[in-house]
Amino acid sequence: MPLTPEQNERLALHSAFAIHQIAKWIATRSDVPNDVRDRLSVHMAAIEGVLVTTGHDWIRPEIEATEQALHT
């Protein structure tokens, strides 16, 4: 059964928020290799871009903080 456009958007948003939560957790770990952190940060930037473009800019400060934490 195909999803409606609204269901697709909800699925995408929930997936993006789940990835953000995982990225926040990874940022607190010292045992995660830098290359993994870097790749995840790139994905977070892409997710941020899509969310902001689609009107979900309220999450921007939190995602930017997570991106920064991945680089420390």
mmCIF file of C-alpha atoms in Angstrom:
data_model
loop_
_atom_site.group_PDB
_atom_site.id
_atom_site.type_symbol
_atom_site.label_atom_id
_atom_site.label_comp_id
_atom_site.label_asym_id
_atom_site.label_seq_id
_atom_site.Cartn_x
_atom_site.Cartn_y
_atom_site.Cartn_z
ATOM 1 C CA MET A 1 0.000 0.000 0.000
ATOM 2 C CA PRO A 2 1.583 3.300 -1.063
ATOM 3 C CA LEU A 3 1.911 6.112 1.448
ATOM 4 C CA THR A 4 0.182 9.408 0.935
ATOM 5 C CA PRO A 5 2.391 12.493 0.510
ATOM 6 C CA GLU A 6 1.514 13.508 4.078
ATOM 7 C CA GLN A 7 2.511 10.077 5.405
ATOM 8 C CA ASN A 8 5.786 10.247 3.457
ATOM 9 C CA GLU A 9 6.571 13.645 4.975
ATOM 10 C CA ARG A 10 5.776 12.433 8.487
ATOM 11 C CA LEU A 11 7.960 9.365 7.990
ATOM 12 C CA ALA A 12 10.825 11.516 6.712
ATOM 13 C CA LEU A 13 10.518 13.951 9.616
ATOM 14 C CA HIS A 14 10.429 11.215 12.232
ATOM 15 C CA SER A 15 13.432 9.531 10.609
ATOM 16 C CA ALA A 16 15.366 12.810 10.579
ATOM 17 C CA PHE A 17 14.623 13.428 14.245
ATOM 18 C CA ALA A 18 15.668 9.873 15.125
ATOM 19 C CA ILE A 19 18.980 10.321 13.308
ATOM 20 C CA HIS A 20 19.457 13.588 15.172
ATOM 21 C CA GLN A 21 18.959 11.843 18.506
ATOM 22 C CA ILE A 22 21.510 9.185 17.539
ATOM 23 C CA ALA A 23 23.959 11.903 16.453
ATOM 24 C CA LYS A 24 23.527 13.676 19.812
ATOM 25 C CA TRP A 25 24.350 10.435 21.605
ATOM 26 C CA ILE A 26 27.356 9.721 19.381
ATOM 27 C CA ALA A 27 28.667 13.235 20.066
ATOM 28 C CA THR A 28 28.954 12.305 23.759
ATOM 29 C CA ARG A 29 31.040 9.201 23.022
ATOM 30 C CA SER A 30 34.823 9.317 22.977
ATOM 31 C CA ASP A 31 35.137 5.905 21.328
ATOM 32 C CA VAL A 32 33.569 6.901 17.986
ATOM 33 C CA PRO A 33 36.175 7.334 15.219
ATOM 34 C CA ASN A 34 36.572 10.818 13.742
ATOM 35 C CA ASP A 35 35.678 9.664 10.233
ATOM 36 C CA VAL A 36 32.308 8.428 11.486
ATOM 37 C CA ARG A 37 31.727 11.717 13.304
ATOM 38 C CA ASP A 38 32.633 13.676 10.177
ATOM 39 C CA ARG A 39 30.302 11.672 7.938
ATOM 40 C CA LEU A 40 27.474 11.958 10.441
ATOM 41 C CA SER A 41 28.023 15.701 10.682
ATOM 42 C CA VAL A 42 27.696 16.002 6.894
ATOM 43 C CA HIS A 43 24.419 14.085 7.001
ATOM 44 C CA MET A 44 23.172 16.289 9.845
ATOM 45 C CA ALA A 45 23.958 19.390 7.765
ATOM 46 C CA ALA A 46 21.978 17.948 4.854
ATOM 47 C CA ILE A 47 19.052 17.090 7.116
ATOM 48 C CA GLU A 48 19.190 20.594 8.595
ATOM 49 C CA GLY A 49 19.061 22.095 5.106
ATOM 50 C CA VAL A 50 15.997 20.102 4.152
ATOM 51 C CA LEU A 51 14.204 20.816 7.426
ATOM 52 C CA VAL A 52 14.868 24.548 7.196
ATOM 53 C CA THR A 53 13.812 24.644 3.543
ATOM 54 C CA THR A 54 10.538 22.899 4.375
ATOM 55 C CA GLY A 55 9.696 25.284 7.204
ATOM 56 C CA HIS A 56 11.023 23.355 10.182
ATOM 57 C CA ASP A 57 13.646 25.932 11.109
ATOM 58 C CA TRP A 58 12.764 25.773 14.818
ATOM 59 C CA ILE A 59 15.131 22.772 15.139
ATOM 60 C CA ARG A 60 18.106 24.573 13.553
ATOM 61 C CA PRO A 61 19.890 25.664 16.783
ATOM 62 C CA GLU A 62 19.731 22.165 18.228
ATOM 63 C CA ILE A 63 21.006 20.508 15.051
ATOM 64 C CA GLU A 64 23.824 23.056 14.754
ATOM 65 C CA ALA A 65 24.800 22.346 18.365
ATOM 66 C CA THR A 66 24.889 18.627 17.595
ATOM 67 C CA GLU A 67 27.032 19.219 14.499
ATOM 68 C CA GLN A 68 29.462 21.272 16.599
ATOM 69 C CA ALA A 69 29.569 18.613 19.301
ATOM 70 C CA LEU A 70 30.476 15.988 16.718
ATOM 71 C CA HIS A 71 33.615 18.000 15.910
ATOM 72 C CA THR A 72 34.833 18.292 19.504
#
